Coordinates of C-alpha atoms in Angstrom, one line a residue:
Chain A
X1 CA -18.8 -32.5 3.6
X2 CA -20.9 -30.0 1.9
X3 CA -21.4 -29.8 -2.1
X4 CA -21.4 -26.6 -4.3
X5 CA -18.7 -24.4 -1.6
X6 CA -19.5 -21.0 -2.2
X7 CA -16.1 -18.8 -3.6
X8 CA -16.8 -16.4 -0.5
X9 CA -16.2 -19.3 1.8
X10 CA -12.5 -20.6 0.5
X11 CA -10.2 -21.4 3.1
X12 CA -7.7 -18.2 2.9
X13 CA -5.2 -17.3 5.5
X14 CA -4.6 -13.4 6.5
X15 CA -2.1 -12.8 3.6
X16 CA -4.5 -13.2 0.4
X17 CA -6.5 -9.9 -0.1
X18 CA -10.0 -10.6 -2.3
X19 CA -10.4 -7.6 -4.7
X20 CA -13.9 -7.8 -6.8
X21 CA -13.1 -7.2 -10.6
X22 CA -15.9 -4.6 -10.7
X23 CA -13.5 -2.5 -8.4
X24 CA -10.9 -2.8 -11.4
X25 CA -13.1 -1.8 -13.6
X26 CA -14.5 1.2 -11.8
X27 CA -10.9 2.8 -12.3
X28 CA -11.6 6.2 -13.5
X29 CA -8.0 6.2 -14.5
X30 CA -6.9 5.9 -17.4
X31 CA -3.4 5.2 -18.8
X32 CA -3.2 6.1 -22.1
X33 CA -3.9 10.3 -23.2
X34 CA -3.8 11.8 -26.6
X35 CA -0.3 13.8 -25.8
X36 CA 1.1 11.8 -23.3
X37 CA 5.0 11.3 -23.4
X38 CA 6.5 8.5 -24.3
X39 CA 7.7 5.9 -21.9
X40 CA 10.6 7.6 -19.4
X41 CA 14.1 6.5 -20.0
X42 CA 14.2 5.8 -23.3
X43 CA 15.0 8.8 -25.5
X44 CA 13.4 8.7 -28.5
X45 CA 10.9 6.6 -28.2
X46 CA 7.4 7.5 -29.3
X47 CA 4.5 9.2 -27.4
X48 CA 2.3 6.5 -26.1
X49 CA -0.5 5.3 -28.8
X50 CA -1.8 2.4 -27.7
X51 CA -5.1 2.8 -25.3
X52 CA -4.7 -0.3 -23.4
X53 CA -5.1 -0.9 -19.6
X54 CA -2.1 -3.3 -19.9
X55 CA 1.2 -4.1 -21.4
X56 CA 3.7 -6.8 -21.4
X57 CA 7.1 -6.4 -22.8
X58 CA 10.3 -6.4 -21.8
X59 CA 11.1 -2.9 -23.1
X60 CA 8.8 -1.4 -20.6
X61 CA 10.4 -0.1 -17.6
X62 CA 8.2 -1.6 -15.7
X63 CA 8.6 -5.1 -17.1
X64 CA 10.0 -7.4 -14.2
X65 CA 6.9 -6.0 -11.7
X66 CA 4.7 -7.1 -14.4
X67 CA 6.0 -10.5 -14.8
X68 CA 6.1 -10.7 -10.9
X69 CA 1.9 -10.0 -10.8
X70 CA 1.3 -11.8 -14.1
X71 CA 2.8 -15.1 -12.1
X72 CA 1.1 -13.9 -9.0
X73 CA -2.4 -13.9 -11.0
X74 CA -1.1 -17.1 -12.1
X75 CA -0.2 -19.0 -9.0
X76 CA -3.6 -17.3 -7.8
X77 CA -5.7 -19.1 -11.0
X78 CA -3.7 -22.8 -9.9
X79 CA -5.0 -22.3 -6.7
X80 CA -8.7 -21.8 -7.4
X81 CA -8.5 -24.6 -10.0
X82 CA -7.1 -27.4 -7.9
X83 CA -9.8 -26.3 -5.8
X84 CA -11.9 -26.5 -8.8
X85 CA -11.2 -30.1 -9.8
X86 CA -11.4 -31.2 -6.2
X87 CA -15.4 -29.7 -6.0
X88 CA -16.0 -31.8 -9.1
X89 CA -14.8 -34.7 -8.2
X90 CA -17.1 -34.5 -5.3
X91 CA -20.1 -32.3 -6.0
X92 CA -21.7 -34.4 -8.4
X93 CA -22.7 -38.0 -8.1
X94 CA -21.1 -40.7 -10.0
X95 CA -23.3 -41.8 -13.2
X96 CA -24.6 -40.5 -16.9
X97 CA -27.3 -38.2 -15.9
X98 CA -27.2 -34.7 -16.5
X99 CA -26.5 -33.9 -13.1
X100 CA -24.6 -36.6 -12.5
X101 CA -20.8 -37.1 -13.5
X102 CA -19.3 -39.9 -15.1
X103 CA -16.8 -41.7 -13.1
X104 CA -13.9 -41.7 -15.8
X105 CA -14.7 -37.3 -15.8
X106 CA -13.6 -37.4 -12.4
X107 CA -10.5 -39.5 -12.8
X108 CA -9.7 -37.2 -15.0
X109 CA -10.6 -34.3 -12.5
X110 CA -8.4 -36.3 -9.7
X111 CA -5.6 -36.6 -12.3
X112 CA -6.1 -32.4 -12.9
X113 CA -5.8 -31.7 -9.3
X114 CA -2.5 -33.4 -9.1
X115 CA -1.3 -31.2 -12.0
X116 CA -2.8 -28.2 -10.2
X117 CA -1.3 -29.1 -6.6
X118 CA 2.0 -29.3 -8.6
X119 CA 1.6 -26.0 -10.3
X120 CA 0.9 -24.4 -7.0
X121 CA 4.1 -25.6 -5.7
X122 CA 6.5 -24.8 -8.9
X123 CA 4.1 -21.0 -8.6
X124 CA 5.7 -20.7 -4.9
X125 CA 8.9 -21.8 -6.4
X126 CA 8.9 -19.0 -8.7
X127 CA 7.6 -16.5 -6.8
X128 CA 10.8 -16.4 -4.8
X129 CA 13.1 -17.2 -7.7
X130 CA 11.7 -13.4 -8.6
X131 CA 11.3 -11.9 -5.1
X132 CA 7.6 -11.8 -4.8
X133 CA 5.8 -12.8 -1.1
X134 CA 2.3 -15.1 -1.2
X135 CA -0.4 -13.0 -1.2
X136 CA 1.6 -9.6 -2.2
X137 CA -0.8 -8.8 -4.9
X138 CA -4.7 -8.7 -4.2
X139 CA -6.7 -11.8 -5.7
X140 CA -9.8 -12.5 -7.7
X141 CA -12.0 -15.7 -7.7
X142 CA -13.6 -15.8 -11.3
X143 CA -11.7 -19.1 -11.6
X144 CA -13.2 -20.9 -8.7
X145 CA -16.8 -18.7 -9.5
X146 CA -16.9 -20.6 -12.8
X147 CA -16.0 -23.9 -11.5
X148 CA -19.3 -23.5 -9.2
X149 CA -21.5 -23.8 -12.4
X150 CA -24.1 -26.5 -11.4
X151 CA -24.3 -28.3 -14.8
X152 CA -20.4 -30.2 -14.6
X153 CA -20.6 -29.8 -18.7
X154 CA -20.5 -26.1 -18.2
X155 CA -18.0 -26.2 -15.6
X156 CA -15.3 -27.6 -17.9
X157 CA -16.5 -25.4 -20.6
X158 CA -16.1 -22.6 -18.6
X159 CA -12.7 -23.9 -16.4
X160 CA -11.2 -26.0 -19.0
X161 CA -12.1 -24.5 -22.2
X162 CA -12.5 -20.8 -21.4
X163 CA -10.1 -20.0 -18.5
X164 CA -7.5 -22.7 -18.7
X165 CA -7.7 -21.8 -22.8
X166 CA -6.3 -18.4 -21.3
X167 CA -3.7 -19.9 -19.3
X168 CA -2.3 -21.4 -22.6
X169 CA -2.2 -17.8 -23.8
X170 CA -0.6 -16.4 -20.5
X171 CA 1.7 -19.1 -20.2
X172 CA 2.9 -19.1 -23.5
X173 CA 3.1 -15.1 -23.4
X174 CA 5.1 -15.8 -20.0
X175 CA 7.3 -18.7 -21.6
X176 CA 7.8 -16.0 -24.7
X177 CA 9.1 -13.3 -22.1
X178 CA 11.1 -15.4 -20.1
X179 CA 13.5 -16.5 -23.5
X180 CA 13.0 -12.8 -24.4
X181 CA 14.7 -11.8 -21.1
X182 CA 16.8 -15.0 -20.6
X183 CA 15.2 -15.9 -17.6
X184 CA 15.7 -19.8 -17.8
X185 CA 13.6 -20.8 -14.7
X186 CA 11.0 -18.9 -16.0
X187 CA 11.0 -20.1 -19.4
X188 CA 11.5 -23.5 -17.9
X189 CA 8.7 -23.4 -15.8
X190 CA 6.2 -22.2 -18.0
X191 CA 6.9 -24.6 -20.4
X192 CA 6.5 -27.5 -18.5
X193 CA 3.1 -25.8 -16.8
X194 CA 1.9 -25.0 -20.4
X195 CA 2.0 -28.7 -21.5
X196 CA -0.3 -29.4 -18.6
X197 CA -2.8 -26.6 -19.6
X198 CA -2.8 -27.9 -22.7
X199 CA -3.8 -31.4 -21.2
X200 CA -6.7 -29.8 -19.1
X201 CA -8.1 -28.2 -22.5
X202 CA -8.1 -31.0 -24.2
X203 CA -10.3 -32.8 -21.3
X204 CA -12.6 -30.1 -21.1
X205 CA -12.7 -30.5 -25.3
X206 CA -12.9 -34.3 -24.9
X207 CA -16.2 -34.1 -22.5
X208 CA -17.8 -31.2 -23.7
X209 CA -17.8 -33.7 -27.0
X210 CA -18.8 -36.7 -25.0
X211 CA -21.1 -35.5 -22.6
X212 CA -23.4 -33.6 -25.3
X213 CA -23.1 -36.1 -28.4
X214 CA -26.7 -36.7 -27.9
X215 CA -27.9 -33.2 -26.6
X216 CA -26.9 -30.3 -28.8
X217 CA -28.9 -27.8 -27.0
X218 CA -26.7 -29.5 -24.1
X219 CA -23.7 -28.4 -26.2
X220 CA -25.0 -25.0 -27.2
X221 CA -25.7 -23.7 -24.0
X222 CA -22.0 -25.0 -22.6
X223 CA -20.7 -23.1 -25.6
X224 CA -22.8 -19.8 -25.0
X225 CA -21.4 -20.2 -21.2
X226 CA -17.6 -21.0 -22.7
X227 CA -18.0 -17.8 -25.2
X228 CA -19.2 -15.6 -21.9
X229 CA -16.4 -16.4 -20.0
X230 CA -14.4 -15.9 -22.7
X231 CA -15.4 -12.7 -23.3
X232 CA -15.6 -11.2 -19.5
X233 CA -11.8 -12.6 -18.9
X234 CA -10.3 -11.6 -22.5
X235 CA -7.9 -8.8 -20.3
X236 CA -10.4 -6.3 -22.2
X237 CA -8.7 -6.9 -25.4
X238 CA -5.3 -7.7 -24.5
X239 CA -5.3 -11.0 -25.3
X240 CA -5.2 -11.2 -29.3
X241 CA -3.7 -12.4 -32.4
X242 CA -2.2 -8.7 -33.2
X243 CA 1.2 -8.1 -33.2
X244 CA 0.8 -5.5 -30.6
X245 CA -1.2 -7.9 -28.3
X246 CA 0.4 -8.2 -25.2
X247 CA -0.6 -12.0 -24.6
X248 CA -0.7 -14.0 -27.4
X249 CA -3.4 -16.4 -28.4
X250 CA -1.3 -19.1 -28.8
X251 CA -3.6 -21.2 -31.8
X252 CA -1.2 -23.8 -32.1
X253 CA -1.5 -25.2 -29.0
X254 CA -5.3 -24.5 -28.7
X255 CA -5.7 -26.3 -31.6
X256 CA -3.7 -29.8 -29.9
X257 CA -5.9 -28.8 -26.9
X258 CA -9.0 -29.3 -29.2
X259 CA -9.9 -26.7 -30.0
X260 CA -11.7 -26.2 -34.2
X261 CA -10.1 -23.6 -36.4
X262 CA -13.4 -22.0 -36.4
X263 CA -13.6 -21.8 -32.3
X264 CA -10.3 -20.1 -32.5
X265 CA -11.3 -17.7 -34.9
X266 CA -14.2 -16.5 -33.2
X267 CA -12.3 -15.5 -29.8
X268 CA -9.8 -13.5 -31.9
X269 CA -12.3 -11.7 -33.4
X270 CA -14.0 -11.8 -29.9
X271 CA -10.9 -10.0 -28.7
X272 CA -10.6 -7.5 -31.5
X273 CA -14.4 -6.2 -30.7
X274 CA -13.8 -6.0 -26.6
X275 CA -10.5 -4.1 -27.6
X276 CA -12.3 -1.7 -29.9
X277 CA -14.7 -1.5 -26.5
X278 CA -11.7 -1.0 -24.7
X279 CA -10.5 1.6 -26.6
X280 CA -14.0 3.6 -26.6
X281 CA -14.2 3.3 -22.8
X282 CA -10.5 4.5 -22.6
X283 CA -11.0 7.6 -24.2
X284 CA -14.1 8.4 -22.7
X285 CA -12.1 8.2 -19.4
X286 CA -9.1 10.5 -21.2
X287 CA -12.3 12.8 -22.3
X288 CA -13.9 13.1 -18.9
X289 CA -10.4 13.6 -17.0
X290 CA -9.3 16.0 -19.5
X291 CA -12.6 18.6 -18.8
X292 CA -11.7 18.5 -15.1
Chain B
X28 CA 15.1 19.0 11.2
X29 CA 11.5 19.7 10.4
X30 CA 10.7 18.2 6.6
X31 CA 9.1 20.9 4.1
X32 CA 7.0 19.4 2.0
X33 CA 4.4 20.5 -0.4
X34 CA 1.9 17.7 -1.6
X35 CA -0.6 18.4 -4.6
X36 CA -3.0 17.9 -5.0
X37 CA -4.8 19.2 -2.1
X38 CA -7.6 16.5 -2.6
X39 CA -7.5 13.5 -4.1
X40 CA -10.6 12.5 -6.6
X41 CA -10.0 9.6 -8.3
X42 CA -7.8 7.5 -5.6
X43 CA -8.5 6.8 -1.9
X44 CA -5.6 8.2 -0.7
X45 CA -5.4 9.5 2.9
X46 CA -3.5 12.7 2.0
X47 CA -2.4 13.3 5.9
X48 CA -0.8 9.8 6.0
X49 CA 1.0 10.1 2.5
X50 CA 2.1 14.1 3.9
X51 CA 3.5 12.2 7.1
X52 CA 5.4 9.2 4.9
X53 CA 6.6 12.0 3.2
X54 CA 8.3 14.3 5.6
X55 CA 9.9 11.3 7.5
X56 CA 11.6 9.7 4.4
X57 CA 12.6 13.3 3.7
X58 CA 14.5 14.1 7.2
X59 CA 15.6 11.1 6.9
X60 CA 17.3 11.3 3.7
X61 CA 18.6 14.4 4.8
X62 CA 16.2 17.0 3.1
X63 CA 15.3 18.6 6.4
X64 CA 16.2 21.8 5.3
X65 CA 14.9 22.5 2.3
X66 CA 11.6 22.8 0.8
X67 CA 10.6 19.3 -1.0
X68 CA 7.9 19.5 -3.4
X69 CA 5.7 16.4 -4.6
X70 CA 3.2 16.0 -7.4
X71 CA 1.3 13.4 -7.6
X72 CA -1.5 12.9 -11.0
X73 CA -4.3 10.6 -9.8
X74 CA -5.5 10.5 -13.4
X75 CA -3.3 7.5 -14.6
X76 CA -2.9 4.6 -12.5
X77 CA 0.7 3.9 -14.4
X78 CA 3.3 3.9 -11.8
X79 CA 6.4 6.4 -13.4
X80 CA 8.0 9.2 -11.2
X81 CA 10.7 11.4 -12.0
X82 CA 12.6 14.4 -10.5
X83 CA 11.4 17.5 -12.4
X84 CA 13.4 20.3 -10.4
X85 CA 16.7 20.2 -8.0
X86 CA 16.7 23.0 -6.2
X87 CA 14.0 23.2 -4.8
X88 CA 13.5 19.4 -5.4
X89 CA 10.3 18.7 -7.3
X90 CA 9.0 15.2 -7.7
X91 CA 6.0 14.1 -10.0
X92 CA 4.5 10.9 -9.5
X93 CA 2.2 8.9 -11.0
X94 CA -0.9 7.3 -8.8
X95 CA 0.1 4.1 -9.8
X96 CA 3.9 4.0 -7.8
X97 CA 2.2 4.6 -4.6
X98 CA -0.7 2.4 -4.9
X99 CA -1.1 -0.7 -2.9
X100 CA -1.1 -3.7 -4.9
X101 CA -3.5 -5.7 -3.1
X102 CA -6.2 -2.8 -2.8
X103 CA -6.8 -0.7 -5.7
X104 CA -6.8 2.8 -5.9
X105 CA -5.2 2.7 -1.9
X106 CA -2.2 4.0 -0.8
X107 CA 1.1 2.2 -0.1
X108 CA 3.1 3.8 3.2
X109 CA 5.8 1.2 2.4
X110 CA 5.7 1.7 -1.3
X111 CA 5.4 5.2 -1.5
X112 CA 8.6 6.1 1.3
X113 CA 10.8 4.0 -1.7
X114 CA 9.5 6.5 -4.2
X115 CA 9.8 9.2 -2.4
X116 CA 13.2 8.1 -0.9
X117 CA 14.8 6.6 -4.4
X118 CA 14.6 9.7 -5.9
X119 CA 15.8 11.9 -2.7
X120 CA 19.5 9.5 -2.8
X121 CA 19.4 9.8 -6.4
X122 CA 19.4 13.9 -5.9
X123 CA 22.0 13.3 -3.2
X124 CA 24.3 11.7 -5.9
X125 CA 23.3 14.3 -8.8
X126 CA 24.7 17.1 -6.6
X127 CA 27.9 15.1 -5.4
X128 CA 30.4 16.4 -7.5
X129 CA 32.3 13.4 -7.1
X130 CA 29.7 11.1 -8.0
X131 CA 30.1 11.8 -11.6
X132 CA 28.1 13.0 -13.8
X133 CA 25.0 10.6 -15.1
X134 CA 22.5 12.0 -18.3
X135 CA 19.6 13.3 -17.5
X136 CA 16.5 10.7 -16.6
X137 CA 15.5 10.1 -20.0
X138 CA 18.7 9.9 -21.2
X139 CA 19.3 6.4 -19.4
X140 CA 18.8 2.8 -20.3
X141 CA 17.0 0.4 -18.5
X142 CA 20.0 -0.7 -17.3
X143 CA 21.7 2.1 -16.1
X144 CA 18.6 3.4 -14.7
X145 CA 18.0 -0.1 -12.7
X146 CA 21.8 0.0 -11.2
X147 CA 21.2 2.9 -9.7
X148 CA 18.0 2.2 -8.5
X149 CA 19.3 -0.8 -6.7
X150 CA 22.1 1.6 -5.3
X151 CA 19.3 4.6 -4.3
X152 CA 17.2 1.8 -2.7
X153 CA 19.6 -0.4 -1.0
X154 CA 20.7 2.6 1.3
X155 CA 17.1 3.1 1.7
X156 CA 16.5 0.1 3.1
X157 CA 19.4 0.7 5.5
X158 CA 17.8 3.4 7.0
X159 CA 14.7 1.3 7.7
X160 CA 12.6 1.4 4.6
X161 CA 11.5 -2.1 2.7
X162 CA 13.7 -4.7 2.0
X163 CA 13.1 -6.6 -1.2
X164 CA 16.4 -7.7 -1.9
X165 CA 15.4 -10.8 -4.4
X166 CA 13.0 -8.4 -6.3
X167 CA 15.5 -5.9 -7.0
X168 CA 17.9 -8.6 -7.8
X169 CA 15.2 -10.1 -10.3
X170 CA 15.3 -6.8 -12.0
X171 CA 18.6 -6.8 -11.8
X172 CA 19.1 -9.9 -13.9
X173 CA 16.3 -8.9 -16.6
X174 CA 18.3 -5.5 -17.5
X175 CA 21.6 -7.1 -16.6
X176 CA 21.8 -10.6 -17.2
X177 CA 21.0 -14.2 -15.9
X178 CA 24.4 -14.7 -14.7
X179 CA 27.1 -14.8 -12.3
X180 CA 28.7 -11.8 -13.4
X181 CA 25.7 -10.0 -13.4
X182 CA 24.8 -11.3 -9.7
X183 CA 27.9 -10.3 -8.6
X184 CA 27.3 -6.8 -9.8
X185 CA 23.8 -6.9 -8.1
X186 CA 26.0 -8.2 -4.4
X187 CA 28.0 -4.5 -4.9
X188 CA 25.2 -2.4 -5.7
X189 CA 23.1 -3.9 -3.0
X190 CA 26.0 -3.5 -0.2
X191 CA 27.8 -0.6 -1.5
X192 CA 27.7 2.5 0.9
X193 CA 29.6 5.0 -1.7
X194 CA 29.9 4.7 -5.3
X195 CA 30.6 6.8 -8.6
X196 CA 28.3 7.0 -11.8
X197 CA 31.4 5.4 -13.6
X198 CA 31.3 2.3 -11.4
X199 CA 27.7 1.9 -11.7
X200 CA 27.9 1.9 -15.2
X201 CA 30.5 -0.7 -15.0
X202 CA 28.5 -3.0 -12.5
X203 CA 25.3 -2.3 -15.0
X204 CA 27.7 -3.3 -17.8
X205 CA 27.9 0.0 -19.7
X206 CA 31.0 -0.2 -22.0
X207 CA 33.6 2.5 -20.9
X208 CA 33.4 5.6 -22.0

């Protein structure tokens, strides 16, 4: 059994469609104009201000298709983590060395993958509790890419801090929408899923601690990778602490995840600089598209 | 009899769809609906991948649609045969209905809630997918239950709409649970 699988070679059957997130980003398109209309269907309400590539809220007509690709994205994520876990449970040999992992990281790894194996199954549950079909929106592997990192500190800075840190914010936005709408198997579900995320956090908090107490510039490159990943996967500024953010970063359970005050702080204003960026880039498209 | 339909634009830009293939979706979902005879004409802006579409005109029937409806959601920027014939289709029943007399008589587009406007969605696209096009029952029924309710009530409204072959504006509103006028 090989080490270090390659994200190109996961096993896939003919229903999951790979879409590169460069392709996403080369969208010339642009949502949001100057004197656009407001949203359809609902007299009164104002033209549309907010340049963002995404929103979430149950006031949008488009709200249920949303959720359905939000849990999609999801179940995709549990997928590529599980598979995650399992690599580092195997990739690295068992000891203290810096390439090397410590046999009580990947108990807690094997324990992860359980949780993950789970969450694929209640994610299939779901999916047909809102009428979606595996593999009926596209899927992209920046999970799994992360997990690949050779050093195993910066794989659970990158998987567990950064990306499952995100999950706590899409999960709690999902668990926020599904009371909002009065969906109890989706507020149910996310619950339960979120209290696991939060458990994966806090490993990645607990080793990053661990595994570096006697290497800072161990530590600072994990948290330069953590703060990269961060940054690429913050939904270009959707994620936030504004009341207009359309996922939440939920601090609260960050911080029982591990997470420093401080930490927290800097994503937020992390987010509110890629959504300025955002912003920018959106009305260049609006710019360009309106000189056509 | 032979579909007239008139796509812009001529040449898509910014998306990769295959204007032929969309052209041929299109006049089949419009025989089919019964628009044979009558010139159908469909607008679609490839600047905004947002997926709204509306009726802008009856007679002749004029459709504008966003990029973003017809798209596939597994390949961006591609076109959707299966999604865009529900488009095109929803909104062809939906005219049928406007110009029933004894439908009734429901506001204009952006004069409905989500609610109303979901109900008879369900209704357009339930009859849709008796003649042969999609068949998403559950995810219409999970829309159903975000505008209507989590309930039994509110699935057995979904069960009419979904089955129905003829109703009024004034029983949709009732199944979408519109107090009476």
């Amino acid at each position: 059994m090989r080490k270090i699988f390659p994200a190109e070679e996961l096993a896939r059957d003919e229903r999951f469609v790979r879409v590169d997130q460069m392709e996403r980003l080369a969208d010339p398109r642009t949502a949001w104009r100057p004197d656009a209309d407001g949203e359809a269907g609902s007299a009164g309400r104002p033209a549309a201000k907010k340049k963002r590539a995404f929103e979430f809220s149950p006031d949008q007509a488009s709200a249920p298709d949303d959720a359905r690709g939000l849990m999609h994205g999801i179940f995709m994520g549990e997928i590529q983590a599980l598979e995650g876990a399992g690599r580092t449970c195997w990739d690295f040999e068992t000891g203290k060395g810096d390439d090397e992992a410590p046999f009580e990281l990947k108990l807690d790894m094997a324990r992860q993958c359980w949780d993950e194996s789970r969450h694929c199954e209640i994610s299939v549950k779901l999916s047909e509790w809102m009428g979606t079909e595996v593999g009926e929106f596209s899927e992209s592997t920046f999970l799994y890419e992360a997990a690949c990192n050779p050093d195993p500190v910066l794989r659970l800075t990158g998987v567990n801090r950064a990306l499952e840190g995100l999950a706590i914010d899409v999960f709690h936005t999902m668990k926020e929408f599904g009371g909002q709408v009065g969906d109890p198997v989706l507020e149910f579900c996310e619950d339960w899923m979120l209290a696991d995320e939060v458990t994966h956090v806090k490993m990645g908090s607990d080793w990053l601690r661990r595994l570096t107490e006697q290497d800072p510039d161990r530590r600072e490159r994990a948290l330069e990778f953590q703060r990269l990943v961060d940054k690429i996967f913050s939904l270009n500024g959707a994620r936030g602490e504004e009341e207009d953010s359309p996922i939440k970063l939920a601090r609260r359970f960050r911080e029982l995840a591990g997470f420093a005050t401080e930490e927290i702080d800097e994503i937020a204003e992390d987010a509110r600089e890629e959504r300025r960026v955002t912003e920018a880039r959106v009305e260049e498209k609006a710019a360009a598209l309106g000189a056509r | 009899m032979a579909a007239d339909v008139h796509l812009t634009p001529e040449r898509f830009d910014l998306v990769h769809f295959d204007r032929d293939r969309l052209l041929a979706v299109a006049r089949t979902v419009v025989a089919d609906c019964g628009f044979g005879g009558e010139p159908v004409h469909i607008d679609v802006d490839e600047t905004t991948p947002r997926g709204r579409s509306r009726v802008e005109g009856d007679r002749p029937v004029r459709l504008r649609i966003e990029s973003g409806a017809l798209e596939d959601p597994r390949r961006p920027r591609c076109l959707s045969e299966v999604v865009a014939a529900e488009v095109i289709g929803r909104h062809l029943l939906q005219t049928t209905d406007r110009r029933d007399p004894t439908f009734g008589a429901p506001a204009d587009e952006d004069g409905l809630s989500l609610a109303l406007r979901t109900a008879w969605d369900i209704y357009a696209l339930a009859r849709l997918a008796r003649l042969g096009y999609g068949d998403q029952e559950q995810r219409w029924r999970y829309h159903f239950r975000n505008r209507c309710g989590f309930s039994d009530t509110a699935d057995a409204g979904f069960d009419t709409l979904w089955q129905a072959e003829s109703l009024t504006w004034p029983q949709i509103e009732a199944l979408a649970g519109a107090p009476p006028r």
